[in-house]
mmCIF file of C-alpha atoms in Angstrom:
data_model
loop_
_atom_site.group_PDB
_atom_site.id
_atom_site.type_symbol
_atom_site.label_atom_id
_atom_site.label_comp_id
_atom_site.label_asym_id
_atom_site.label_seq_id
_atom_site.Cartn_x
_atom_site.Cartn_y
_atom_site.Cartn_z
ATOM 1 C CA MET A 1 17.997 -14.132 -12.591
ATOM 2 C CA SER A 2 14.741 -13.097 -10.976
ATOM 3 C CA THR A 3 12.687 -9.994 -11.500
ATOM 4 C CA LYS A 4 9.801 -8.379 -9.646
ATOM 5 C CA ILE A 5 7.065 -6.695 -11.611
ATOM 6 C CA HIS A 6 5.563 -3.736 -9.776
ATOM 7 C CA ALA A 7 2.238 -2.665 -11.208
ATOM 8 C CA THR A 8 -0.558 -0.216 -10.606
ATOM 9 C CA CYS A 9 -4.137 -0.600 -11.729
ATOM 10 C CA ASP A 10 -7.292 1.482 -11.700
ATOM 11 C CA ALA A 11 -10.563 0.775 -9.904
ATOM 12 C CA LEU A 12 -11.629 -1.640 -12.650
ATOM 13 C CA GLY A 13 -8.447 -3.714 -12.467
ATOM 14 C CA ASN A 14 -6.979 -2.327 -15.696
ATOM 15 C CA PRO A 15 -3.178 -1.935 -15.627
ATOM 16 C CA THR A 16 -1.918 1.649 -15.525
ATOM 17 C CA GLY A 17 1.815 1.373 -14.919
ATOM 18 C CA PHE A 18 4.747 -1.004 -14.530
ATOM 19 C CA HIS A 19 8.239 -0.982 -13.104
ATOM 20 C CA LEU A 20 10.809 -3.773 -12.871
ATOM 21 C CA THR A 21 13.269 -4.335 -10.030
ATOM 22 C CA LYS A 22 15.648 -7.101 -9.109
ATOM 23 C CA GLY A 23 14.029 -10.078 -7.432
ATOM 24 C CA GLN A 24 15.682 -9.452 -4.070
ATOM 25 C CA ALA A 25 14.742 -5.751 -3.981
ATOM 26 C CA HIS A 26 12.161 -4.531 -1.490
ATOM 27 C CA ASP A 27 8.679 -3.661 -2.743
ATOM 28 C CA LEU A 28 9.153 -0.016 -1.780
ATOM 29 C CA GLU A 29 11.731 0.443 -4.540
ATOM 30 C CA GLY A 30 9.005 -0.200 -7.089
ATOM 31 C CA ALA A 31 6.626 2.072 -5.214
ATOM 32 C CA ASP A 32 9.180 4.884 -5.302
ATOM 33 C CA ALA A 33 9.342 4.598 -9.099
ATOM 34 C CA LEU A 34 5.543 4.587 -9.437
ATOM 35 C CA MET A 35 4.911 7.304 -6.803
ATOM 36 C CA ASP A 36 3.986 9.991 -9.370
ATOM 37 C CA GLN A 37 1.069 7.842 -10.528
ATOM 38 C CA LEU A 38 0.120 6.889 -6.986
ATOM 39 C CA THR A 39 -0.209 10.453 -5.733
ATOM 40 C CA LYS A 40 -2.790 11.275 -8.425
ATOM 41 C CA ALA A 41 -5.220 8.646 -7.130
ATOM 42 C CA GLN A 42 -7.975 9.214 -4.601
ATOM 43 C CA ALA A 43 -7.191 6.030 -2.670
ATOM 44 C CA ILE A 44 -4.269 3.618 -2.590
ATOM 45 C CA LEU A 45 -4.812 -0.051 -1.760
ATOM 46 C CA ALA A 46 -1.596 -1.877 -0.920
ATOM 47 C CA ASP A 47 -0.415 -4.778 1.200
ATOM 48 C CA LYS A 48 1.660 -4.690 4.384
ATOM 49 C CA ALA A 49 4.959 -4.426 2.515
ATOM 50 C CA TYR A 50 4.099 -0.811 1.703
ATOM 51 C CA ASP A 51 3.624 0.199 5.341
ATOM 52 C CA ALA A 52 6.449 2.753 5.507
ATOM 53 C CA GLN A 53 5.847 6.086 7.154
ATOM 54 C CA GLU A 54 8.393 8.267 5.335
ATOM 55 C CA ARG A 55 8.460 6.570 1.932
ATOM 56 C CA MET A 56 4.738 5.962 1.446
ATOM 57 C CA ARG A 57 2.318 7.218 4.064
ATOM 58 C CA LYS A 58 3.703 10.736 4.419
ATOM 59 C CA LYS A 59 3.819 11.324 0.650
ATOM 60 C CA LEU A 60 0.270 10.045 0.212
ATOM 61 C CA GLU A 61 -0.942 12.122 3.128
ATOM 62 C CA ASP A 62 0.647 15.260 1.632
ATOM 63 C CA ASN A 63 -1.347 14.647 -1.558
ATOM 64 C CA ARG A 64 -4.591 13.991 0.366
ATOM 65 C CA CYS A 65 -4.763 10.408 -0.843
ATOM 66 C CA GLU A 66 -6.683 7.852 1.215
ATOM 67 C CA GLN A 67 -4.385 5.081 2.412
ATOM 68 C CA VAL A 68 -5.817 1.593 2.621
ATOM 69 C CA ILE A 69 -2.676 -0.141 3.827
ATOM 70 C CA PRO A 70 -2.763 -2.555 6.771
ATOM 71 C CA CYS A 71 -0.017 -2.099 9.356
ATOM 72 C CA LYS A 72 2.770 -4.554 9.984
ATOM 73 C CA LYS A 73 2.552 -6.451 13.245
ATOM 74 C CA ASN A 74 5.721 -4.836 14.579
ATOM 75 C CA ARG A 75 4.397 -1.262 14.214
ATOM 76 C CA LEU A 76 4.096 0.359 17.641
ATOM 77 C CA ILE A 77 0.959 2.343 16.813
ATOM 78 C CA GLN A 78 -1.487 0.338 14.718
ATOM 79 C CA LEU A 79 -3.353 2.539 12.228
ATOM 80 C CA ASP A 80 -6.900 1.926 11.078
ATOM 81 C CA TYR A 81 -7.803 1.271 7.469
ATOM 82 C CA ASP A 82 -11.026 0.648 5.560
ATOM 83 C CA LYS A 83 -11.355 -3.145 5.548
ATOM 84 C CA GLU A 84 -14.261 -3.110 3.093
ATOM 85 C CA LEU A 85 -12.316 -1.030 0.568
ATOM 86 C CA TYR A 86 -9.268 -3.257 1.069
ATOM 87 C CA LYS A 87 -11.268 -6.194 -0.292
ATOM 88 C CA ALA A 88 -10.990 -4.591 -3.746
ATOM 89 C CA ARG A 89 -7.239 -5.272 -3.730
ATOM 90 C CA HIS A 90 -8.014 -8.620 -5.328
ATOM 91 C CA LEU A 91 -8.220 -6.780 -8.668
ATOM 92 C CA ILE A 92 -4.440 -6.394 -8.913
ATOM 93 C CA GLU A 93 -3.964 -9.989 -7.778
ATOM 94 C CA ASN A 94 -6.357 -11.139 -10.502
ATOM 95 C CA PHE A 95 -4.402 -9.113 -13.050
ATOM 96 C CA PHE A 96 -1.140 -10.795 -12.025
ATOM 97 C CA ALA A 97 -2.832 -14.190 -12.279
ATOM 98 C CA LYS A 98 -3.883 -13.367 -15.853
ATOM 99 C CA LEU A 99 -0.413 -12.036 -16.666
ATOM 100 C CA LYS A 100 1.245 -15.222 -15.442
ATOM 101 C CA GLN A 101 -0.865 -17.269 -17.871
ATOM 102 C CA TYR A 102 1.629 -16.132 -20.507
ATOM 103 C CA ARG A 103 4.569 -18.503 -20.283
ATOM 104 C CA ALA A 104 7.115 -15.932 -21.424
ATOM 105 C CA ILE A 105 6.179 -13.743 -18.455
ATOM 106 C CA ALA A 106 5.915 -16.524 -15.890
ATOM 107 C CA THR A 107 9.338 -17.965 -16.738
ATOM 108 C CA ARG A 108 11.038 -14.806 -18.035
ATOM 109 C CA TYR A 109 12.453 -15.955 -21.339
ATOM 110 C CA ASP A 110 13.905 -12.554 -22.251
ATOM 111 C CA LYS A 111 17.469 -11.885 -21.184
ATOM 112 C CA THR A 112 17.277 -8.104 -20.998
ATOM 113 C CA SER A 113 14.935 -6.226 -18.716
ATOM 114 C CA GLN A 114 13.940 -3.926 -21.584
ATOM 115 C CA ASN A 115 12.642 -6.832 -23.662
ATOM 116 C CA PHE A 116 10.949 -8.393 -20.643
ATOM 117 C CA LEU A 117 9.184 -5.120 -19.812
ATOM 118 C CA GLY A 118 8.079 -4.893 -23.447
ATOM 119 C CA ALA A 119 6.584 -8.376 -23.167
ATOM 120 C CA VAL A 120 4.804 -7.338 -19.965
ATOM 121 C CA TYR A 121 3.308 -4.322 -21.729
ATOM 122 C CA PHE A 122 2.293 -6.426 -24.724
ATOM 123 C CA CYS A 123 0.618 -9.133 -22.622
ATOM 124 C CA SER A 124 -1.080 -6.469 -20.528
ATOM 125 C CA SER A 125 -2.539 -4.841 -23.603
ATOM 126 C CA VAL A 126 -3.853 -8.233 -24.770
ATOM 127 C CA ILE A 127 -5.428 -8.753 -21.325
ATOM 128 C CA LEU A 128 -6.917 -5.267 -21.480
ATOM 129 C CA LEU A 129 -8.435 -5.886 -24.911
ATOM 130 C CA ASN A 130 -10.060 -9.173 -23.899
#
């Protein structure tokens, strides 16, 4: 059994929200669940997997949120994005690196997704306090 952890963080790299999906699910399923939090932000930094016009870009544009999402190579019209601001995306990657230091998260010992999500929240709060 595999699980994807979808997370959001603030400008300082502190976790702000989580959602779990099945391991084979597309990243946009997690983004759909976290969209309420995403639309409140001033800017969204995401990788190429979130380059979807209807599911992401249009919703963010409606909420006047700056989109710092590079385009996929197969997109017909390549959109510009702020490359300097995109460099700050390492904050969420650093958070996941810290989260995976906890063996229970890295190997998913819990059988139920509810318990696993609880462990993610607990480890995240420990990371936040350190």
